[in-house]
């Protein structure tokens, strides 16, 4: 009998104790510090027979060998892959152009040297909807939402084609979400709200003096107050707002002041508002990435400690939306949504239809050699070899990931970032994932008073 290779210990810094998570069975339990220490030391003589049987049933301890457990993980992963093959999600990129010039934007190379930025025409938009219908039929899926991405998807200059997209999409039963800089959202007032454009992600990188240094128009004008007014507009019209705060070493210290502004605006108590903080990618070089992420996690904890007594909950999260959803599904007993063999939709079920007429599985692959997996304009054509390469990059296909306890949470990490690092597209990209996972579990657990009695998910056959 031994400690399972897939048992994860998450210390609860705020309340004490430890949360146990099993990376294959999906079991979650809160235990005391002594219990966790005795488990780590494999002092089974200190547990009752009943407790040992419970831990065995949950998967935390096992009589299987490492190889047998790995085979169990592969078997479960194959079943999860089979389920994912019958799903799809769509991202529509109306334009690769943008009205801002943020220094850290990963798409800057697309607009280097004043390169022209393509935009959708109404004919291309109709072709995109035909391609979505064909992709749903191909995968046996039914998709009801479309995410708008850019460039900046909600440019006033593109309003005619976007109104066509909204009108035609709603006729087909779609609802919309958008990742937008929020500067021109007011031009789409009539399309905001339930049943139309229902949620937006918008960025504010600090109080006005900080934000306006980082996110300004090409002629140098600040954008803070324009974005603030549009967040107010969105909330007033029933749109869910996810507020992103990009933090680097220079701006990290201003985050508490920004959250205080959110409080002053009444956003923190608004049911449709949520905020999260993200470390700027590549800040200080790759060697600094993990250190900045740890600093962001510490700061988020400090901010929440200030506001939790008033609001009874955390008011600021750490970046990692896909992971945050997985943890929420895990604690909500939605195991098949929580455990996935792919890091994100790019390696699972996502199709990006961009203004250049191309089909991608990752929005960061637009313009990257080898990133395109087909085209939708004028008709849908897929490169099956390239598509297969993207969809077959996952935790089960990377040997180092198969015995990792985070295999169904990290699942090999981001493929594009692995490629950019130079280790190859099919290598693992961990990037401090363990600490990020613990942070998200701790934040999610803070919302629940009692984790005992979460059922064993026998349907996965652990």
Coordinates of C-alpha atoms in Angstrom, one line a residue:
X1 CA 0.0 0.0 0.0
X2 CA 1.4 3.4 -1.0
X3 CA 0.4 7.0 -1.5
X4 CA -1.0 7.4 -5.0
X5 CA 1.1 9.1 -7.6
X6 CA -1.9 11.3 -8.4
X7 CA -2.6 12.7 -4.9
X8 CA -2.4 16.4 -4.6
X9 CA -2.0 18.3 -1.3
X10 CA -3.2 21.9 -1.1
X11 CA -2.4 23.6 2.2
X12 CA -5.0 26.2 3.3
X13 CA -2.9 29.1 4.3
X14 CA -5.8 31.2 5.6
X15 CA -7.8 28.6 7.6
X16 CA -5.2 25.9 8.2
X17 CA -5.6 22.2 7.3
X18 CA -5.2 20.7 3.8
X19 CA -7.4 19.9 0.9
X20 CA -6.7 16.6 -0.8
X21 CA -7.4 16.3 -4.5
X22 CA -7.0 13.1 -6.5
X23 CA -6.0 13.8 -10.1
X24 CA -7.7 10.8 -11.5
X25 CA -10.7 9.9 -9.4
X26 CA -11.7 13.6 -8.9
X27 CA -12.1 13.1 -5.1
X28 CA -11.8 16.2 -3.0
X29 CA -11.6 16.2 0.9
X30 CA -10.5 18.6 3.6
X31 CA -8.3 17.1 6.3
X32 CA -6.3 18.3 9.3
X33 CA -2.6 19.0 9.2
X34 CA -1.7 15.8 11.2
X35 CA -3.7 13.7 8.8
X36 CA -1.9 15.2 5.8
X37 CA 1.6 14.9 7.4
X38 CA 0.9 11.2 8.2
X39 CA -0.3 10.5 4.7
X40 CA 2.9 12.1 3.2
X41 CA 5.0 10.0 5.5
X42 CA 2.9 6.9 4.7
X43 CA 2.4 6.2 8.4
X44 CA -0.6 3.9 7.8
X45 CA -0.3 2.5 11.3
X46 CA -1.6 5.8 12.6
X47 CA -4.9 5.5 10.7
X48 CA -7.9 3.3 11.5
X49 CA -9.0 0.6 9.2
X50 CA -12.1 2.7 8.4
X51 CA -10.0 5.7 7.4
X52 CA -7.7 3.6 5.3
X53 CA -10.6 2.1 3.5
X54 CA -12.0 5.5 2.8
X55 CA -8.7 6.8 1.4
X56 CA -8.4 3.7 -0.7
X57 CA -11.9 4.2 -2.1
X58 CA -11.2 7.9 -2.9
X59 CA -7.9 6.9 -4.6
X60 CA -5.5 8.8 -2.3
X61 CA -3.8 5.5 -1.3
X62 CA -3.5 2.5 -3.6
X63 CA -2.2 -1.0 -4.0
X64 CA -1.6 -0.5 -7.7
X65 CA 2.0 -0.1 -8.9
X66 CA 3.1 3.1 -10.6
X67 CA 2.7 1.5 -14.0
X68 CA -0.8 0.2 -13.2
X69 CA -1.9 3.6 -12.0
X70 CA -0.5 5.1 -15.2
X71 CA -2.5 2.6 -17.2
X72 CA -5.6 3.6 -15.3
X73 CA -4.9 7.3 -16.1
X74 CA -4.5 6.5 -19.8
X75 CA -7.7 4.5 -19.9
X76 CA -9.7 7.3 -18.3
X77 CA -8.0 9.8 -20.5
X78 CA -9.0 7.9 -23.6
X79 CA -12.6 8.0 -22.4
X80 CA -12.4 11.7 -21.8
X81 CA -10.9 12.2 -25.3
X82 CA -13.8 10.3 -26.8
X83 CA -16.3 12.6 -25.1
X84 CA -14.4 15.7 -26.2
X85 CA -14.5 14.5 -29.8
X86 CA -18.2 15.2 -29.8
X87 CA -18.0 18.9 -28.7
X88 CA -17.0 22.2 -30.3
X89 CA -16.6 25.8 -29.5
X90 CA -16.3 28.8 -31.8
X91 CA -14.3 32.0 -31.8
X92 CA -14.9 34.6 -34.5
X93 CA -12.2 37.3 -35.2
X94 CA -13.9 40.1 -37.1
X95 CA -10.6 42.0 -37.5
X96 CA -7.0 41.8 -36.7
X97 CA -6.8 45.5 -36.4
X98 CA -6.8 47.4 -33.1
X99 CA -7.2 51.0 -32.0
X100 CA -4.6 50.7 -29.2
X101 CA -0.9 50.1 -29.1
X102 CA -0.2 48.2 -26.0
X103 CA 3.5 47.3 -25.8
X104 CA 3.0 43.8 -24.3
X105 CA 0.3 42.6 -26.9
X106 CA 1.2 39.2 -28.3
X107 CA -0.3 40.3 -31.7
X108 CA 1.9 43.2 -32.3
X109 CA 3.9 41.3 -34.9
X110 CA 0.7 41.1 -37.0
X111 CA 0.7 44.9 -37.4
X112 CA 4.4 45.5 -37.5
X113 CA 5.6 48.1 -40.1
X114 CA 2.0 49.3 -40.6
X115 CA 0.9 46.1 -42.2
X116 CA -2.7 46.1 -43.3
X117 CA -5.1 44.4 -40.9
X118 CA -7.9 42.3 -42.6
X119 CA -11.5 42.6 -41.5
X120 CA -14.5 40.4 -42.2
X121 CA -17.0 41.3 -45.0
X122 CA -20.7 40.3 -44.7
X123 CA -20.0 37.6 -47.3
X124 CA -17.1 36.2 -45.2
X125 CA -19.3 36.4 -42.0
X126 CA -22.0 34.3 -43.8
X127 CA -19.2 31.8 -44.9
X128 CA -18.1 31.6 -41.2
X129 CA -21.6 30.7 -40.1
X130 CA -21.8 28.0 -42.8
X131 CA -18.4 26.7 -41.6
X132 CA -19.7 26.6 -38.0
X133 CA -22.7 24.5 -39.1
X134 CA -20.5 22.1 -41.0
X135 CA -18.0 21.8 -38.1
X136 CA -20.9 21.1 -35.7
X137 CA -22.2 18.4 -38.0
X138 CA -18.7 16.9 -38.3
X139 CA -18.3 16.6 -34.6
X140 CA -21.8 15.8 -33.6
X141 CA -22.0 18.9 -31.4
X142 CA -24.5 21.7 -30.8
X143 CA -22.9 25.1 -30.1
X144 CA -25.0 28.0 -28.7
X145 CA -22.3 30.7 -28.0
X146 CA -19.7 32.5 -30.1
X147 CA -16.8 34.4 -28.6
X148 CA -15.7 37.5 -30.4
X149 CA -11.9 38.2 -30.4
X150 CA -9.5 40.4 -32.2
X151 CA -7.4 42.5 -32.7
X152 CA -10.2 44.6 -31.2
X153 CA -13.4 42.9 -32.2
X154 CA -15.8 45.8 -31.3
X155 CA -14.3 48.6 -33.4
X156 CA -16.9 51.3 -34.3
X157 CA -15.5 51.2 -37.9
X158 CA -16.7 47.6 -38.2
X159 CA -20.1 48.2 -36.9
X160 CA -22.0 47.4 -40.1
X161 CA -20.5 43.9 -40.4
X162 CA -20.8 43.3 -36.7
X163 CA -24.5 44.2 -36.7
X164 CA -24.9 41.7 -39.5
X165 CA -23.0 39.1 -37.4
X166 CA -25.2 39.8 -34.4
X167 CA -28.4 39.7 -36.4
X168 CA -27.6 36.6 -38.4
X169 CA -26.1 34.8 -35.4
X170 CA -29.2 35.5 -33.2
X171 CA -31.4 34.1 -36.1
X172 CA -29.3 30.9 -35.9
X173 CA -29.7 30.7 -32.1
X174 CA -26.3 32.0 -31.0
X175 CA -25.5 34.2 -28.1
X176 CA -22.3 36.2 -28.0
X177 CA -19.4 37.0 -25.6
X178 CA -16.4 39.2 -26.4
X179 CA -12.8 39.9 -25.3
X180 CA -12.6 43.6 -25.9
X181 CA -10.5 46.6 -24.8
X182 CA -13.8 48.3 -24.0
X183 CA -13.0 51.6 -25.6
X184 CA -15.7 51.6 -28.2
X185 CA -18.3 49.4 -26.5
X186 CA -20.8 52.3 -26.4
X187 CA -21.2 52.1 -30.2
X188 CA -22.9 48.7 -29.7
X189 CA -25.3 49.8 -26.9
X190 CA -28.3 48.4 -28.8
X191 CA -26.7 44.9 -28.9
X192 CA -25.7 44.7 -25.2
X193 CA -27.7 42.5 -22.8
X194 CA -29.2 39.1 -22.3
X195 CA -29.9 37.2 -25.5
X196 CA -27.4 39.3 -27.5
X197 CA -23.8 40.2 -26.4
X198 CA -24.1 38.8 -22.9
X199 CA -20.6 39.0 -21.4
X200 CA -17.4 40.9 -22.0
X201 CA -13.8 40.7 -20.8
X202 CA -12.3 44.1 -20.5
X203 CA -8.9 45.2 -19.2
X204 CA -7.9 48.0 -16.8
X205 CA -4.2 47.7 -15.9
X206 CA -4.2 50.0 -12.9
X207 CA -5.5 53.4 -11.7
X208 CA -5.7 56.1 -14.4
X209 CA -2.1 57.2 -14.2
X210 CA -0.8 53.6 -14.5
X211 CA -3.3 52.3 -17.0
X212 CA -2.9 55.2 -19.4
X213 CA 0.8 54.6 -19.6
X214 CA 0.2 51.0 -20.8
X215 CA -3.1 51.1 -22.8
X216 CA -3.4 54.2 -24.9
X217 CA -4.3 55.2 -28.4
X218 CA -1.5 55.4 -31.1
X219 CA -1.6 59.3 -30.7
X220 CA -0.9 58.9 -26.9
X221 CA -4.3 59.5 -25.4
X222 CA -5.3 57.6 -22.3
X223 CA -8.3 55.2 -22.2
X224 CA -9.0 54.7 -18.5
X225 CA -12.1 56.9 -18.2
X226 CA -13.6 55.8 -21.5
X227 CA -13.3 52.2 -20.5
X228 CA -14.7 53.0 -17.0
X229 CA -17.8 54.5 -18.5
X230 CA -18.3 51.5 -20.8
X231 CA -18.0 49.1 -17.9
X232 CA -20.8 51.1 -16.2
X233 CA -22.8 50.9 -19.4
X234 CA -22.3 47.1 -19.7
X235 CA -23.3 46.4 -16.1
X236 CA -26.4 48.7 -16.4
X237 CA -27.5 46.7 -19.5
X238 CA -27.2 43.3 -17.8
X239 CA -23.9 42.3 -19.4
X240 CA -21.5 40.2 -17.3
X241 CA -18.1 41.9 -17.0
X242 CA -14.9 40.0 -16.3
X243 CA -12.3 42.7 -15.6
X244 CA -8.7 41.7 -16.3
X245 CA -5.7 43.5 -14.7
X246 CA -2.4 42.8 -16.4
X247 CA 0.4 43.2 -13.8
X248 CA 4.1 43.6 -14.3
X249 CA 6.8 44.4 -11.8
X250 CA 6.3 48.2 -12.3
X251 CA 2.5 48.1 -12.0
X252 CA 2.0 45.3 -9.5
X253 CA 2.1 47.7 -6.5
X254 CA -0.8 49.7 -7.9
X255 CA -3.3 46.8 -8.0
X256 CA -4.6 47.5 -4.5
X257 CA -5.3 51.1 -5.4
X258 CA -7.2 49.9 -8.6
X259 CA -9.3 47.5 -6.5
X260 CA -10.1 50.4 -4.2
X261 CA -11.4 52.3 -7.3
X262 CA -13.6 49.3 -8.1
X263 CA -15.0 49.5 -4.6
X264 CA -15.6 53.2 -5.0
X265 CA -17.5 52.6 -8.3
X266 CA -19.7 50.0 -6.6
X267 CA -18.4 47.3 -8.9
X268 CA -17.2 44.9 -6.2
X269 CA -20.8 44.4 -4.9
X270 CA -22.3 44.0 -8.3
X271 CA -23.5 40.5 -9.1
X272 CA -22.4 40.7 -12.8
X273 CA -18.9 41.9 -12.0
X274 CA -15.7 39.9 -11.4
X275 CA -12.0 40.8 -11.5
X276 CA -8.8 38.9 -11.9
X277 CA -5.1 39.7 -12.0
X278 CA -2.7 38.3 -14.6
X279 CA 1.1 38.5 -14.8
X280 CA 2.3 40.0 -18.0
X281 CA 3.8 37.2 -20.1
X282 CA 7.5 37.5 -20.6
X283 CA 8.0 40.3 -18.1
X284 CA 11.7 40.3 -17.2
X285 CA 12.4 37.3 -19.4
X286 CA 11.3 33.7 -19.2
X287 CA 13.3 33.1 -16.0
X288 CA 11.2 35.7 -14.2
X289 CA 7.8 34.3 -15.2
X290 CA 7.3 32.0 -12.3
X291 CA 8.6 34.6 -9.8
X292 CA 6.2 37.2 -11.1
X293 CA 3.3 34.7 -10.9
X294 CA 4.1 34.0 -7.3
X295 CA 4.2 37.7 -6.6
X296 CA 0.7 38.1 -8.2
X297 CA -0.6 35.2 -6.1
X298 CA 0.7 36.8 -2.9
X299 CA -0.8 40.1 -3.8
X300 CA -4.2 38.7 -4.6
X301 CA -4.3 36.9 -1.3
X302 CA -3.4 40.2 0.5
X303 CA -6.1 42.1 -1.4
X304 CA -8.8 39.5 -0.6
X305 CA -7.8 39.5 3.1
X306 CA -8.7 43.2 3.2
X307 CA -12.1 42.9 1.4
X308 CA -13.3 39.5 2.5
X309 CA -14.7 40.7 5.9
X310 CA -17.0 43.2 4.1
X311 CA -18.1 41.1 1.1
X312 CA -17.9 37.6 2.6
X313 CA -15.9 36.4 -0.4
X314 CA -12.8 37.0 -2.5
X315 CA -13.1 40.0 -4.8
X316 CA -10.0 39.3 -6.9
X317 CA -8.9 36.1 -8.6
X318 CA -5.7 35.0 -10.2
X319 CA -5.6 34.6 -14.0
X320 CA -6.3 31.1 -15.4
X321 CA -9.9 31.1 -16.5
X322 CA -9.8 27.5 -17.9
X323 CA -8.2 26.2 -14.7
X324 CA -10.6 28.2 -12.5
X325 CA -13.5 26.6 -14.3
X326 CA -12.0 23.2 -13.9
X327 CA -11.6 23.7 -10.2
X328 CA -15.2 25.1 -9.9
X329 CA -16.5 22.1 -11.8
X330 CA -14.5 19.7 -9.6
X331 CA -15.9 21.1 -6.4
X332 CA -19.4 21.2 -8.0
X333 CA -19.1 17.5 -8.6
X334 CA -19.1 18.0 -12.4
X335 CA -16.2 15.6 -12.9
X336 CA -16.4 15.2 -16.6
X337 CA -16.1 19.0 -17.0
X338 CA -13.3 19.2 -14.5
X339 CA -11.0 16.6 -15.7
X340 CA -9.9 17.1 -19.3
X341 CA -6.9 15.6 -21.1
X342 CA -6.1 18.9 -22.9
X343 CA -4.8 22.2 -21.5
X344 CA -7.4 24.3 -23.3
X345 CA -9.8 24.2 -26.1
X346 CA -7.0 24.7 -28.7
X347 CA -6.1 21.0 -28.2
X348 CA -9.6 19.8 -27.6
X349 CA -12.5 21.3 -29.4
X350 CA -12.0 25.0 -30.3
X351 CA -12.2 26.5 -33.8
X352 CA -11.1 30.1 -34.5
X353 CA -12.4 31.7 -37.7
X354 CA -10.3 34.7 -38.3
X355 CA -10.6 37.8 -40.6
X356 CA -7.8 36.5 -42.8
X357 CA -10.1 33.6 -43.9
X358 CA -8.2 31.1 -41.9
X359 CA -9.3 28.4 -39.4
X360 CA -7.1 27.9 -36.3
X361 CA -7.6 26.1 -33.1
X362 CA -5.7 28.8 -31.0
X363 CA -6.1 32.5 -31.2
X364 CA -2.4 33.0 -30.5
X365 CA -1.6 30.8 -33.6
X366 CA -3.0 33.5 -36.0
X367 CA -0.1 34.5 -38.2
X368 CA 2.2 31.9 -36.7
X369 CA 3.9 29.4 -39.2
X370 CA 2.1 26.1 -38.9
X371 CA -0.7 27.7 -36.9
X372 CA -3.4 27.6 -39.5
X373 CA -5.4 24.3 -39.8
X374 CA -7.6 25.3 -42.8
X375 CA -9.8 28.0 -44.2
X376 CA -13.5 28.9 -44.2
X377 CA -13.4 31.5 -47.0
X378 CA -14.7 31.0 -49.6
X379 CA -15.5 27.5 -48.5
X380 CA -14.5 25.3 -45.5
X381 CA -11.4 23.3 -46.1
X382 CA -9.3 21.7 -43.3
X383 CA -5.8 20.4 -43.4
X384 CA -6.3 17.2 -41.5
X385 CA -2.7 16.6 -40.7
X386 CA -2.2 20.1 -39.1
X387 CA -5.6 19.8 -37.3
X388 CA -4.6 16.4 -36.0
X389 CA -1.3 17.7 -34.7
X390 CA -3.1 20.4 -32.6
X391 CA -5.9 18.1 -31.3
X392 CA -3.5 15.3 -30.5
X393 CA -1.2 17.4 -28.2
X394 CA -2.4 16.6 -24.7
X395 CA -1.3 15.0 -21.4
X396 CA -1.7 11.5 -22.8
X397 CA 0.6 12.1 -25.7
X398 CA 3.4 13.6 -23.7
X399 CA 5.3 10.9 -21.8
X400 CA 6.4 13.2 -19.0
X401 CA 2.8 14.1 -18.3
X402 CA 1.3 10.6 -18.0
X403 CA 2.5 10.1 -14.5
X404 CA 2.1 13.7 -13.4
X405 CA -0.6 14.2 -10.7
X406 CA -1.9 17.3 -12.6
X407 CA -2.3 15.4 -15.9
X408 CA -6.0 16.1 -16.2
X409 CA -5.7 19.7 -15.0
X410 CA -2.5 21.0 -16.8
X411 CA -2.5 18.4 -19.6
X412 CA 0.9 19.4 -21.0
X413 CA 0.4 23.1 -20.7
X414 CA 0.1 25.7 -23.5
X415 CA 1.3 24.4 -26.9
X416 CA 2.1 27.8 -28.3
X417 CA 4.3 28.7 -25.3
X418 CA 6.1 25.4 -25.6
X419 CA 6.8 26.2 -29.2
X420 CA 8.0 29.7 -28.4
X421 CA 10.2 28.4 -25.7
X422 CA 12.1 26.4 -28.3
X423 CA 11.6 22.9 -26.7
X424 CA 9.2 21.8 -29.4
X425 CA 5.4 21.9 -29.8
X426 CA 5.0 18.4 -28.3
X427 CA 6.9 19.1 -25.1
X428 CA 5.4 19.9 -21.8
X429 CA 5.1 23.5 -20.6
X430 CA 4.5 23.5 -16.8
X431 CA 5.2 27.2 -16.0
X432 CA 4.7 27.0 -12.3
X433 CA 1.4 25.2 -12.7
X434 CA 1.4 23.4 -9.3
X435 CA 1.4 26.7 -7.4
X436 CA -1.3 28.2 -9.7
X437 CA -3.5 25.1 -9.1
X438 CA -3.1 25.4 -5.4
X439 CA -4.1 29.0 -5.5
X440 CA -7.2 28.4 -7.4
X441 CA -8.2 25.5 -5.2
X442 CA -7.7 27.6 -2.1
X443 CA -9.8 30.4 -3.5
X444 CA -12.6 28.0 -4.5
X445 CA -12.6 26.3 -1.2
X446 CA -13.0 29.6 0.6
X447 CA -16.5 29.8 -1.0
X448 CA -17.5 26.4 0.6
X449 CA -17.9 25.7 4.2
X450 CA -17.8 21.9 4.0
X451 CA -16.1 19.6 1.5
X452 CA -16.9 16.4 3.3
X453 CA -19.0 13.8 1.5
X454 CA -18.1 14.7 -2.1
X455 CA -19.0 11.4 -3.8
X456 CA -16.5 9.1 -5.5
X457 CA -16.9 9.4 -9.2
X458 CA -17.1 5.7 -10.0
X459 CA -18.2 6.3 -13.6
X460 CA -14.6 7.0 -14.6
X461 CA -13.6 3.5 -13.4
X462 CA -10.8 4.4 -11.0

